[in-house]
Amino acid sequence: MKKVELKTLTENFVEAIGKEWMLVTAGSKEGFNTMTASWGGIGFLWNKPVAFVFVRPERYTNEFIEKADYLTLSFLGTENKQIHAVCGSKSGRDIDKVKETGLKPLFTPQGNVSFEQARLTLECKKLYVSDITADSFIDKSLIDKWYGGSHGNFHKVYIVEITDVWEEE
Ligand SMILES: Cc1cc2nc3c(=O)[nH]c(=O)nc-3n(C[C@H](O)[C@H](O)[C@H](O)COP(=O)(O)O)c2cc1C
């Protein structure tokens, strides 16, 4: 991976996150977990370049995010949907996602985790976490739509500072 300046990116992140999807990964060489995510954003807050990630607390990945200071967002291109199919439907509690998918971990100088398959990785430092709550919805129809039935718990919102950007060589 080679380091690039964030300002050189010309990504359409609405498309990249929403259609290509990304892997949210936290942990280190000693142990990490990764999951597919298609909700999130990139922006500018507190005079820093930031990303917003939405993670349901029951995800195994959330345990790693909670313990870590950093997480990474890895974009694998559209050719790796099979990896996303596994990482987005199976839990690291039950399977070894690296073994199952052929993901090849790479470690940044800071010790954070990305993958050889990633065309782009955002290395991010946690700044803020909060829970989505029913009370805060202005459009209450979203509650039933996304948190009713078997959907799962309200997401945790992580706001993270994009500290380094990596592209495949
Ligand atoms: C396309 C797609 C997008 C997803 N986006 C999110 C997301 O933004 N937030 C989230 O908490 N789960 C999301 N998931 C679900 C998790 O990836 C899934 O529950 C995964 O198995 C969790 O793995 P873990 O328990 O090893 O962390 C998504 C799944 C798919 C297939």
PDB file of C-alpha atoms and ligand atoms in Angstrom:
ATOM      1  CA  MET A   1       0.000   0.000   0.000  1.00  0.00           C
ATOM      2  CA  LYS A   2       1.191   3.513  -0.654  1.00  0.00           C
ATOM      3  CA  LYS A   3       0.210   6.543   1.355  1.00  0.00           C
ATOM      4  CA  VAL A   4      -1.631   9.298  -0.513  1.00  0.00           C
ATOM      5  CA  GLU A   5      -3.024  12.679   0.451  1.00  0.00           C
ATOM      6  CA  LEU A   6      -6.750  12.748   1.196  1.00  0.00           C
ATOM      7  CA  LYS A   7      -7.096  15.901  -0.876  1.00  0.00           C
ATOM      8  CA  THR A   8      -5.989  14.039  -4.022  1.00  0.00           C
ATOM      9  CA  LEU A   9      -9.027  11.707  -3.893  1.00  0.00           C
ATOM     10  CA  THR A  10     -11.802  12.274  -6.387  1.00  0.00           C
ATOM     11  CA  GLU A  11     -14.050   9.514  -5.008  1.00  0.00           C
ATOM     12  CA  ASN A  12     -17.809   9.676  -5.064  1.00  0.00           C
ATOM     13  CA  PHE A  13     -18.166   8.303  -1.527  1.00  0.00           C
ATOM     14  CA  VAL A  14     -21.962   8.111  -1.700  1.00  0.00           C
ATOM     15  CA  GLU A  15     -21.547   5.581  -4.516  1.00  0.00           C
ATOM     16  CA  ALA A  16     -18.485   3.902  -3.005  1.00  0.00           C
ATOM     17  CA  ILE A  17     -20.044   3.320   0.422  1.00  0.00           C
ATOM     18  CA  GLY A  18     -23.579   2.648  -0.795  1.00  0.00           C
ATOM     19  CA  LYS A  19     -22.888   0.457  -3.824  1.00  0.00           C
ATOM     20  CA  GLU A  20     -19.318  -0.856  -3.650  1.00  0.00           C
ATOM     21  CA  TRP A  21     -19.526  -1.205   0.153  1.00  0.00           C
ATOM     22  CA  MET A  22     -16.612  -1.195   2.583  1.00  0.00           C
ATOM     23  CA  LEU A  23     -15.024  -3.318   5.254  1.00  0.00           C
ATOM     24  CA  VAL A  24     -14.951  -1.825   8.734  1.00  0.00           C
ATOM     25  CA  THR A  25     -12.021  -3.382  10.560  1.00  0.00           C
ATOM     26  CA  ALA A  26     -10.661  -2.917  14.058  1.00  0.00           C
ATOM     27  CA  GLY A  27      -7.944  -4.630  16.044  1.00  0.00           C
ATOM     28  CA  SER A  28      -4.306  -5.469  15.399  1.00  0.00           C
ATOM     29  CA  LYS A  29      -2.016  -8.300  14.305  1.00  0.00           C
ATOM     30  CA  GLU A  30      -2.831  -9.977  17.627  1.00  0.00           C
ATOM     31  CA  GLY A  31      -6.532 -10.104  16.809  1.00  0.00           C
ATOM     32  CA  PHE A  32      -8.989  -8.196  14.657  1.00  0.00           C
ATOM     33  CA  ASN A  33     -12.416  -8.480  13.098  1.00  0.00           C
ATOM     34  CA  THR A  34     -13.958  -7.082   9.968  1.00  0.00           C
ATOM     35  CA  MET A  35     -17.497  -6.613   8.670  1.00  0.00           C
ATOM     36  CA  THR A  36     -19.186  -5.263   5.586  1.00  0.00           C
ATOM     37  CA  ALA A  37     -20.860  -1.864   5.871  1.00  0.00           C
ATOM     38  CA  SER A  38     -22.846   0.145   3.346  1.00  0.00           C
ATOM     39  CA  TRP A  39     -23.988   2.939   5.609  1.00  0.00           C
ATOM     40  CA  GLY A  40     -21.715   5.793   6.523  1.00  0.00           C
ATOM     41  CA  GLY A  41     -20.279   9.010   5.268  1.00  0.00           C
ATOM     42  CA  ILE A  42     -17.262  11.168   4.751  1.00  0.00           C
ATOM     43  CA  GLY A  43     -17.212  14.814   5.743  1.00  0.00           C
ATOM     44  CA  PHE A  44     -15.616  17.681   7.608  1.00  0.00           C
ATOM     45  CA  LEU A  45     -16.238  18.270  11.300  1.00  0.00           C
ATOM     46  CA  TRP A  46     -14.393  19.987  14.121  1.00  0.00           C
ATOM     47  CA  ASN A  47     -12.023  21.226  11.385  1.00  0.00           C
ATOM     48  CA  LYS A  48     -10.973  17.654  10.659  1.00  0.00           C
ATOM     49  CA  PRO A  49     -11.653  15.281   7.767  1.00  0.00           C
ATOM     50  CA  VAL A  50     -13.933  12.655   9.250  1.00  0.00           C
ATOM     51  CA  ALA A  51     -15.911   9.535   8.486  1.00  0.00           C
ATOM     52  CA  PHE A  52     -19.176   8.450  10.077  1.00  0.00           C
ATOM     53  CA  VAL A  53     -19.785   4.762  10.634  1.00  0.00           C
ATOM     54  CA  PHE A  54     -22.963   3.099  11.892  1.00  0.00           C
ATOM     55  CA  VAL A  55     -22.463  -0.179  13.725  1.00  0.00           C
ATOM     56  CA  ARG A  56     -25.068  -2.230  15.549  1.00  0.00           C
ATOM     57  CA  PRO A  57     -23.772  -3.056  19.030  1.00  0.00           C
ATOM     58  CA  GLU A  58     -24.331  -6.798  18.577  1.00  0.00           C
ATOM     59  CA  ARG A  59     -21.695  -6.985  15.816  1.00  0.00           C
ATOM     60  CA  TYR A  60     -18.552  -8.835  16.887  1.00  0.00           C
ATOM     61  CA  THR A  61     -16.624  -6.068  15.099  1.00  0.00           C
ATOM     62  CA  ASN A  62     -18.090  -3.584  17.565  1.00  0.00           C
ATOM     63  CA  GLU A  63     -16.237  -5.320  20.410  1.00  0.00           C
ATOM     64  CA  PHE A  64     -12.969  -4.634  18.576  1.00  0.00           C
ATOM     65  CA  ILE A  65     -13.965  -1.060  17.716  1.00  0.00           C
ATOM     66  CA  GLU A  66     -14.774  -0.347  21.356  1.00  0.00           C
ATOM     67  CA  LYS A  67     -11.368  -1.566  22.520  1.00  0.00           C
ATOM     68  CA  ALA A  68      -9.342   0.137  19.776  1.00  0.00           C
ATOM     69  CA  ASP A  69      -8.322   3.763  19.245  1.00  0.00           C
ATOM     70  CA  TYR A  70      -8.448   3.326  15.460  1.00  0.00           C
ATOM     71  CA  LEU A  71     -10.484   1.568  12.795  1.00  0.00           C
ATOM     72  CA  THR A  72     -10.032   1.255   9.061  1.00  0.00           C
ATOM     73  CA  LEU A  73     -12.446   1.554   6.164  1.00  0.00           C
ATOM     74  CA  SER A  74     -11.367  -0.578   3.215  1.00  0.00           C
ATOM     75  CA  PHE A  75     -12.829  -0.371  -0.286  1.00  0.00           C
ATOM     76  CA  LEU A  76     -12.375  -3.566  -2.255  1.00  0.00           C
ATOM     77  CA  GLY A  77     -13.773  -2.548  -5.633  1.00  0.00           C
ATOM     78  CA  THR A  78     -16.853  -4.179  -7.098  1.00  0.00           C
ATOM     79  CA  GLU A  79     -15.011  -7.391  -7.959  1.00  0.00           C
ATOM     80  CA  ASN A  80     -14.927  -8.626  -4.365  1.00  0.00           C
ATOM     81  CA  LYS A  81     -18.629  -8.947  -3.603  1.00  0.00           C
ATOM     82  CA  GLN A  82     -18.061 -12.562  -2.537  1.00  0.00           C
ATOM     83  CA  ILE A  83     -15.835 -11.333   0.292  1.00  0.00           C
ATOM     84  CA  HIS A  84     -18.552  -8.869   1.281  1.00  0.00           C
ATOM     85  CA  ALA A  85     -21.192 -11.587   1.092  1.00  0.00           C
ATOM     86  CA  VAL A  86     -19.318 -13.542   3.770  1.00  0.00           C
ATOM     87  CA  CYS A  87     -18.177 -10.579   5.878  1.00  0.00           C
ATOM     88  CA  GLY A  88     -21.684  -9.120   5.758  1.00  0.00           C
ATOM     89  CA  SER A  89     -23.623 -12.240   6.713  1.00  0.00           C
ATOM     90  CA  LYS A  90     -21.372 -14.309   8.965  1.00  0.00           C
ATOM     91  CA  SER A  91     -19.981 -13.324  12.323  1.00  0.00           C
ATOM     92  CA  GLY A  92     -16.336 -13.507  13.303  1.00  0.00           C
ATOM     93  CA  ARG A  93     -17.666 -15.176  16.440  1.00  0.00           C
ATOM     94  CA  ASP A  94     -18.518 -18.233  14.318  1.00  0.00           C
ATOM     95  CA  ILE A  95     -16.007 -18.285  11.471  1.00  0.00           C
ATOM     96  CA  ASP A  96     -12.494 -17.161  10.617  1.00  0.00           C
ATOM     97  CA  LYS A  97     -13.303 -14.535   7.991  1.00  0.00           C
ATOM     98  CA  VAL A  98      -9.725 -14.393   6.674  1.00  0.00           C
ATOM     99  CA  LYS A  99      -9.653 -18.145   6.097  1.00  0.00           C
ATOM    100  CA  GLU A 100     -13.153 -18.253   4.664  1.00  0.00           C
ATOM    101  CA  THR A 101     -12.713 -15.370   2.196  1.00  0.00           C
ATOM    102  CA  GLY A 102      -9.027 -15.371   1.263  1.00  0.00           C
ATOM    103  CA  LEU A 103      -8.666 -11.833   2.594  1.00  0.00           C
ATOM    104  CA  LYS A 104      -4.960 -11.048   2.971  1.00  0.00           C
ATOM    105  CA  PRO A 105      -4.327  -8.790   5.966  1.00  0.00           C
ATOM    106  CA  LEU A 106      -1.864  -5.921   5.727  1.00  0.00           C
ATOM    107  CA  PHE A 107      -0.762  -3.837   8.682  1.00  0.00           C
ATOM    108  CA  THR A 108      -0.164  -0.097   8.628  1.00  0.00           C
ATOM    109  CA  PRO A 109       2.903   1.351  10.377  1.00  0.00           C
ATOM    110  CA  GLN A 110       0.506   2.192  13.235  1.00  0.00           C
ATOM    111  CA  GLY A 111      -0.497  -1.476  13.444  1.00  0.00           C
ATOM    112  CA  ASN A 112      -3.994  -1.090  12.032  1.00  0.00           C
ATOM    113  CA  VAL A 113      -5.421  -3.631   9.629  1.00  0.00           C
ATOM    114  CA  SER A 114      -6.277  -3.472   5.958  1.00  0.00           C
ATOM    115  CA  PHE A 115      -6.178  -6.028   3.185  1.00  0.00           C
ATOM    116  CA  GLU A 116      -4.253  -6.687  -0.019  1.00  0.00           C
ATOM    117  CA  GLN A 117      -7.576  -6.716  -1.845  1.00  0.00           C
ATOM    118  CA  ALA A 118      -8.313  -3.097  -0.872  1.00  0.00           C
ATOM    119  CA  ARG A 119      -7.950  -0.463  -3.585  1.00  0.00           C
ATOM    120  CA  LEU A 120      -8.363   2.278  -0.969  1.00  0.00           C
ATOM    121  CA  THR A 121      -8.114   2.304   2.813  1.00  0.00           C
ATOM    122  CA  LEU A 122      -8.981   5.114   5.184  1.00  0.00           C
ATOM    123  CA  GLU A 123      -7.175   4.789   8.505  1.00  0.00           C
ATOM    124  CA  CYS A 124      -9.233   6.551  11.128  1.00  0.00           C
ATOM    125  CA  LYS A 125      -8.955   7.609  14.768  1.00  0.00           C
ATOM    126  CA  LYS A 126     -12.059   7.439  16.929  1.00  0.00           C
ATOM    127  CA  LEU A 127     -13.291  10.831  18.091  1.00  0.00           C
ATOM    128  CA  TYR A 128     -16.886  10.360  19.192  1.00  0.00           C
ATOM    129  CA  VAL A 129     -19.454   7.648  19.780  1.00  0.00           C
ATOM    130  CA  SER A 130     -23.129   7.862  20.482  1.00  0.00           C
ATOM    131  CA  ASP A 131     -26.243   5.720  20.224  1.00  0.00           C
ATOM    132  CA  ILE A 132     -29.039   6.257  17.744  1.00  0.00           C
ATOM    133  CA  THR A 133     -32.171   6.556  19.863  1.00  0.00           C
ATOM    134  CA  ALA A 134     -35.873   6.240  19.030  1.00  0.00           C
ATOM    135  CA  ASP A 135     -36.571   9.648  20.621  1.00  0.00           C
ATOM    136  CA  SER A 136     -34.292  11.466  18.204  1.00  0.00           C
ATOM    137  CA  PHE A 137     -36.022  10.317  15.019  1.00  0.00           C
ATOM    138  CA  ILE A 138     -37.909  13.087  13.286  1.00  0.00           C
ATOM    139  CA  ASP A 139     -39.155  10.645  10.650  1.00  0.00           C
ATOM    140  CA  LYS A 140     -40.498   7.946  12.968  1.00  0.00           C
ATOM    141  CA  SER A 141     -41.248   5.613  10.046  1.00  0.00           C
ATOM    142  CA  LEU A 142     -37.529   4.836   9.929  1.00  0.00           C
ATOM    143  CA  ILE A 143     -37.747   3.152  13.323  1.00  0.00           C
ATOM    144  CA  ASP A 144     -40.023   0.331  12.165  1.00  0.00           C
ATOM    145  CA  LYS A 145     -38.331   0.135   8.822  1.00  0.00           C
ATOM    146  CA  TRP A 146     -34.798  -0.345  10.130  1.00  0.00           C
ATOM    147  CA  TYR A 147     -35.133  -1.352  13.767  1.00  0.00           C
ATOM    148  CA  GLY A 148     -38.340  -3.389  13.827  1.00  0.00           C
ATOM    149  CA  GLY A 149     -38.648  -7.171  13.687  1.00  0.00           C
ATOM    150  CA  SER A 150     -35.390  -8.995  13.105  1.00  0.00           C
ATOM    151  CA  HIS A 151     -33.372  -5.942  12.037  1.00  0.00           C
ATOM    152  CA  GLY A 152     -31.455  -5.588  15.283  1.00  0.00           C
ATOM    153  CA  ASN A 153     -30.570  -2.923  17.798  1.00  0.00           C
ATOM    154  CA  PHE A 154     -30.165   0.786  17.223  1.00  0.00           C
ATOM    155  CA  HIS A 155     -26.790   1.563  15.699  1.00  0.00           C
ATOM    156  CA  LYS A 156     -23.899   3.161  17.452  1.00  0.00           C
ATOM    157  CA  VAL A 157     -22.562   6.128  15.497  1.00  0.00           C
ATOM    158  CA  TYR A 158     -18.814   6.492  15.422  1.00  0.00           C
ATOM    159  CA  ILE A 159     -17.281   9.725  14.197  1.00  0.00           C
ATOM    160  CA  VAL A 160     -13.670   9.073  13.270  1.00  0.00           C
ATOM    161  CA  GLU A 161     -10.883  11.305  12.013  1.00  0.00           C
ATOM    162  CA  ILE A 162      -9.311  10.221   8.734  1.00  0.00           C
ATOM    163  CA  THR A 163      -5.630  10.265   9.687  1.00  0.00           C
ATOM    164  CA  ASP A 164      -4.062   8.384   6.762  1.00  0.00           C
ATOM    165  CA  VAL A 165      -5.125   7.274   3.313  1.00  0.00           C
ATOM    166  CA  TRP A 166      -3.662   4.230   1.587  1.00  0.00           C
ATOM    167  CA  GLU A 167      -3.983   3.046  -1.978  1.00  0.00           C
ATOM    168  CA  GLU A 168      -2.914  -0.242  -3.492  1.00  0.00           C
ATOM    169  CA  GLU A 169       0.437  -0.054  -5.301  1.00  0.00           C
TER     170      GLU A 169
HETATM  171  C1  LIG B   1     -24.252  -4.852   2.113  1.00  0.00           C
HETATM  172  C2  LIG B   1     -24.222  -4.923   3.619  1.00  0.00           C
HETATM  173  C3  LIG B   1     -24.114  -3.752   4.351  1.00  0.00           C
HETATM  174  C4  LIG B   1     -24.067  -3.776   5.745  1.00  0.00           C
HETATM  175  N1  LIG B   1     -23.941  -2.590   6.422  1.00  0.00           N
HETATM  176  C5  LIG B   1     -23.879  -2.607   7.777  1.00  0.00           C
HETATM  177  C6  LIG B   1     -23.701  -1.393   8.510  1.00  0.00           C
HETATM  178  O1  LIG B   1     -23.539  -0.298   7.935  1.00  0.00           O
HETATM  179  N2  LIG B   1     -23.710  -1.460   9.865  1.00  0.00           N
HETATM  180  C7  LIG B   1     -23.846  -2.648  10.539  1.00  0.00           C
HETATM  181  O2  LIG B   1     -23.836  -2.664  11.783  1.00  0.00           O
HETATM  182  N3  LIG B   1     -23.995  -3.817   9.867  1.00  0.00           N
HETATM  183  C8  LIG B   1     -23.989  -3.835   8.516  1.00  0.00           C
HETATM  184  N4  LIG B   1     -24.107  -5.010   7.818  1.00  0.00           N
HETATM  185  C9  LIG B   1     -24.223  -6.274   8.564  1.00  0.00           C
HETATM  186  C10 LIG B   1     -22.885  -6.837   9.058  1.00  0.00           C
HETATM  187  O3  LIG B   1     -21.893  -6.775   8.054  1.00  0.00           O
HETATM  188  C11 LIG B   1     -23.088  -8.313   9.462  1.00  0.00           C
HETATM  189  O4  LIG B   1     -24.033  -8.401  10.501  1.00  0.00           O
HETATM  190  C12 LIG B   1     -21.805  -9.047   9.818  1.00  0.00           C
HETATM  191  O5  LIG B   1     -22.072 -10.421   9.761  1.00  0.00           O
HETATM  192  C13 LIG B   1     -21.272  -8.682  11.185  1.00  0.00           C
HETATM  193  O6  LIG B   1     -20.138  -9.443  11.424  1.00  0.00           O
HETATM  194  P1  LIG B   1     -19.414  -9.545  12.849  1.00  0.00           P
HETATM  195  O7  LIG B   1     -20.392 -10.108  13.835  1.00  0.00           O
HETATM  196  O8  LIG B   1     -18.235 -10.455  12.601  1.00  0.00           O
HETATM  197  O9  LIG B   1     -18.982  -8.159  13.204  1.00  0.00           O
HETATM  198  C14 LIG B   1     -24.146  -5.011   6.426  1.00  0.00           C
HETATM  199  C15 LIG B   1     -24.265  -6.199   5.694  1.00  0.00           C
HETATM  200  C16 LIG B   1     -24.285  -6.165   4.305  1.00  0.00           C
HETATM  201  C17 LIG B   1     -24.397  -7.452   3.528  1.00  0.00           C
END
